[in-house]
Amino acid sequence: MKGVITLPSTGYIQVHAYTSYAQIPLQDVTVAVSAPDGTAIALRLTDRSGRIEPIPIPVPDREESLSPNPPERPFATVNITARLKDYEQIFVDDVQVFSGVTTDQDLELIPLSELPETRTQSETFITSQQNL
């Protein structure tokens, strides 16, 4: 329809930051979410449960994912960086966010005291695209 503005759909990203296999929550982890081109989307601190409030992300309409070989990817991608003093820094690239869905991203941070030879170590994870 001419003159009608179509608003993008929305998906959400949520993070759970913790340490150890027991998943002990980490409070005050700085979580930065950015677009693939580096544009900042949001900056949050985790609460005492190690979580942030879900961050809304503009994504393609859900209808884009209902047919094979869509002309546009039916999801948006974001990059996540997590930092906490005395813990390994985490980078997660190409996290996929779909319309109407909350994408949960677990982040296991390793205390640097367990890795004394690598005080400035960071770890990068790259998420493979969905085969839609």
mmCIF file of C-alpha atoms in Angstrom:
data_model
loop_
_atom_site.group_PDB
_atom_site.id
_atom_site.type_symbol
_atom_site.label_atom_id
_atom_site.label_comp_id
_atom_site.label_asym_id
_atom_site.label_seq_id
_atom_site.Cartn_x
_atom_site.Cartn_y
_atom_site.Cartn_z
ATOM 1 C CA MET A 1 0.000 0.000 0.000
ATOM 2 C CA LYS A 2 1.469 3.314 -1.092
ATOM 3 C CA GLY A 3 2.444 5.730 1.672
ATOM 4 C CA VAL A 4 2.288 3.103 4.436
ATOM 5 C CA ILE A 5 5.428 2.790 6.524
ATOM 6 C CA THR A 6 6.206 -0.768 7.556
ATOM 7 C CA LEU A 7 7.932 -0.956 10.916
ATOM 8 C CA PRO A 8 10.504 -3.693 11.350
ATOM 9 C CA SER A 9 9.631 -6.631 13.524
ATOM 10 C CA THR A 10 11.312 -7.082 16.861
ATOM 11 C CA GLY A 11 13.281 -9.924 18.386
ATOM 12 C CA TYR A 12 15.117 -9.891 21.692
ATOM 13 C CA ILE A 13 18.529 -10.890 23.002
ATOM 14 C CA GLN A 14 19.085 -11.908 26.607
ATOM 15 C CA VAL A 15 22.366 -12.854 28.266
ATOM 16 C CA HIS A 16 23.152 -15.131 31.190
ATOM 17 C CA ALA A 17 26.694 -14.624 32.544
ATOM 18 C CA TYR A 18 28.124 -17.157 34.957
ATOM 19 C CA THR A 19 31.268 -18.939 36.040
ATOM 20 C CA SER A 20 32.071 -22.641 36.526
ATOM 21 C CA TYR A 21 30.150 -25.689 35.415
ATOM 22 C CA ALA A 22 27.827 -25.038 38.377
ATOM 23 C CA GLN A 23 26.719 -21.871 36.529
ATOM 24 C CA ILE A 24 27.321 -19.486 39.449
ATOM 25 C CA PRO A 25 25.779 -16.163 38.348
ATOM 26 C CA LEU A 26 28.070 -13.162 37.889
ATOM 27 C CA GLN A 27 26.787 -9.697 38.810
ATOM 28 C CA ASP A 28 27.969 -6.449 37.169
ATOM 29 C CA VAL A 29 29.289 -8.045 33.987
ATOM 30 C CA THR A 30 29.405 -5.326 31.316
ATOM 31 C CA VAL A 31 27.507 -6.628 28.276
ATOM 32 C CA ALA A 32 27.765 -4.697 25.022
ATOM 33 C CA VAL A 33 25.552 -5.597 22.059
ATOM 34 C CA SER A 34 26.479 -4.227 18.648
ATOM 35 C CA ALA A 35 25.518 -4.568 15.001
ATOM 36 C CA PRO A 36 27.910 -6.510 12.712
ATOM 37 C CA ASP A 37 29.296 -3.166 11.458
ATOM 38 C CA GLY A 38 30.251 -2.213 15.035
ATOM 39 C CA THR A 39 27.384 0.196 15.687
ATOM 40 C CA ALA A 40 26.444 0.102 19.372
ATOM 41 C CA ILE A 41 22.933 -1.168 20.123
ATOM 42 C CA ALA A 42 22.927 -1.464 23.917
ATOM 43 C CA LEU A 43 25.155 -1.564 26.985
ATOM 44 C CA ARG A 44 23.931 -3.334 30.130
ATOM 45 C CA LEU A 45 25.177 -4.699 33.467
ATOM 46 C CA THR A 46 24.069 -8.108 34.665
ATOM 47 C CA ASP A 47 22.002 -8.315 37.848
ATOM 48 C CA ARG A 48 22.666 -10.662 40.766
ATOM 49 C CA SER A 49 21.176 -13.548 38.779
ATOM 50 C CA GLY A 50 23.766 -12.923 36.031
ATOM 51 C CA ARG A 51 21.111 -11.736 33.572
ATOM 52 C CA ILE A 52 20.242 -8.574 31.721
ATOM 53 C CA GLU A 53 16.822 -7.343 30.708
ATOM 54 C CA PRO A 54 16.015 -8.503 27.156
ATOM 55 C CA ILE A 55 17.257 -6.034 24.547
ATOM 56 C CA PRO A 56 14.921 -5.344 21.595
ATOM 57 C CA ILE A 57 16.540 -5.859 18.186
ATOM 58 C CA PRO A 58 14.961 -4.801 14.852
ATOM 59 C CA VAL A 59 14.670 -7.927 12.691
ATOM 60 C CA PRO A 60 13.052 -8.947 9.380
ATOM 61 C CA ASP A 61 9.376 -9.907 9.491
ATOM 62 C CA ARG A 62 8.543 -13.441 10.591
ATOM 63 C CA GLU A 63 6.946 -14.112 7.194
ATOM 64 C CA GLU A 64 10.448 -14.029 5.689
ATOM 65 C CA SER A 65 11.208 -17.330 7.443
ATOM 66 C CA LEU A 66 8.086 -19.185 6.296
ATOM 67 C CA SER A 67 9.130 -19.925 2.732
ATOM 68 C CA PRO A 68 12.205 -21.682 1.357
ATOM 69 C CA ASN A 69 15.019 -19.549 -0.059
ATOM 70 C CA PRO A 70 13.814 -16.178 1.239
ATOM 71 C CA PRO A 71 15.223 -13.118 -0.571
ATOM 72 C CA GLU A 72 16.426 -11.748 2.775
ATOM 73 C CA ARG A 73 17.837 -13.559 5.804
ATOM 74 C CA PRO A 74 14.882 -14.095 8.164
ATOM 75 C CA PHE A 75 16.951 -12.962 11.144
ATOM 76 C CA ALA A 76 19.282 -10.204 12.272
ATOM 77 C CA THR A 77 22.738 -10.816 13.713
ATOM 78 C CA VAL A 78 24.420 -9.055 16.616
ATOM 79 C CA ASN A 79 27.785 -9.271 18.323
ATOM 80 C CA ILE A 80 28.112 -9.525 22.102
ATOM 81 C CA THR A 81 31.063 -8.563 24.285
ATOM 82 C CA ALA A 82 31.180 -9.422 27.996
ATOM 83 C CA ARG A 83 33.718 -8.019 30.471
ATOM 84 C CA LEU A 84 34.245 -8.372 34.198
ATOM 85 C CA LYS A 85 37.408 -7.488 36.101
ATOM 86 C CA ASP A 86 39.571 -10.533 36.841
ATOM 87 C CA TYR A 87 37.692 -12.697 34.300
ATOM 88 C CA GLU A 88 38.417 -13.682 30.736
ATOM 89 C CA GLN A 89 36.791 -11.360 28.200
ATOM 90 C CA ILE A 90 34.205 -13.000 25.917
ATOM 91 C CA PHE A 91 33.257 -12.078 22.331
ATOM 92 C CA VAL A 92 30.338 -13.796 20.577
ATOM 93 C CA ASP A 93 29.897 -12.896 16.902
ATOM 94 C CA ASP A 94 26.872 -13.362 14.641
ATOM 95 C CA VAL A 95 24.262 -14.221 17.273
ATOM 96 C CA GLN A 96 20.999 -14.720 15.364
ATOM 97 C CA VAL A 97 17.829 -12.966 16.495
ATOM 98 C CA PHE A 98 14.425 -13.865 15.012
ATOM 99 C CA SER A 99 11.123 -11.981 15.027
ATOM 100 C CA GLY A 100 9.042 -12.501 18.164
ATOM 101 C CA VAL A 101 11.702 -14.692 19.806
ATOM 102 C CA THR A 102 14.033 -14.081 22.744
ATOM 103 C CA THR A 103 17.484 -15.435 21.935
ATOM 104 C CA ASP A 104 19.245 -16.580 25.100
ATOM 105 C CA GLN A 105 23.022 -16.381 25.055
ATOM 106 C CA ASP A 106 24.930 -18.125 27.854
ATOM 107 C CA LEU A 107 28.352 -16.679 28.655
ATOM 108 C CA GLU A 108 30.708 -18.700 30.838
ATOM 109 C CA LEU A 109 33.460 -16.411 32.110
ATOM 110 C CA ILE A 110 36.665 -18.011 33.375
ATOM 111 C CA PRO A 111 38.480 -16.389 36.323
ATOM 112 C CA LEU A 112 41.916 -15.166 35.266
ATOM 113 C CA SER A 113 43.359 -16.585 38.497
ATOM 114 C CA GLU A 114 42.886 -19.982 36.855
ATOM 115 C CA LEU A 115 44.879 -18.753 33.852
ATOM 116 C CA PRO A 116 47.706 -16.658 35.361
ATOM 117 C CA GLU A 117 49.845 -16.815 32.218
ATOM 118 C CA THR A 118 47.074 -15.232 30.143
ATOM 119 C CA ARG A 119 45.980 -12.133 32.093
ATOM 120 C CA THR A 120 44.766 -10.418 28.938
ATOM 121 C CA GLN A 121 43.191 -13.442 27.289
ATOM 122 C CA SER A 122 39.888 -13.164 25.517
ATOM 123 C CA GLU A 123 37.815 -15.776 23.767
ATOM 124 C CA THR A 124 35.804 -15.326 20.564
ATOM 125 C CA PHE A 125 32.886 -17.506 19.511
ATOM 126 C CA ILE A 126 31.339 -17.317 16.029
ATOM 127 C CA THR A 127 27.803 -18.560 15.540
ATOM 128 C CA SER A 128 27.088 -20.399 12.271
ATOM 129 C CA GLN A 129 24.065 -19.198 10.306
ATOM 130 C CA GLN A 130 20.889 -21.246 10.297
ATOM 131 C CA ASN A 131 20.460 -23.473 7.266
ATOM 132 C CA LEU A 132 17.001 -22.203 6.319
#
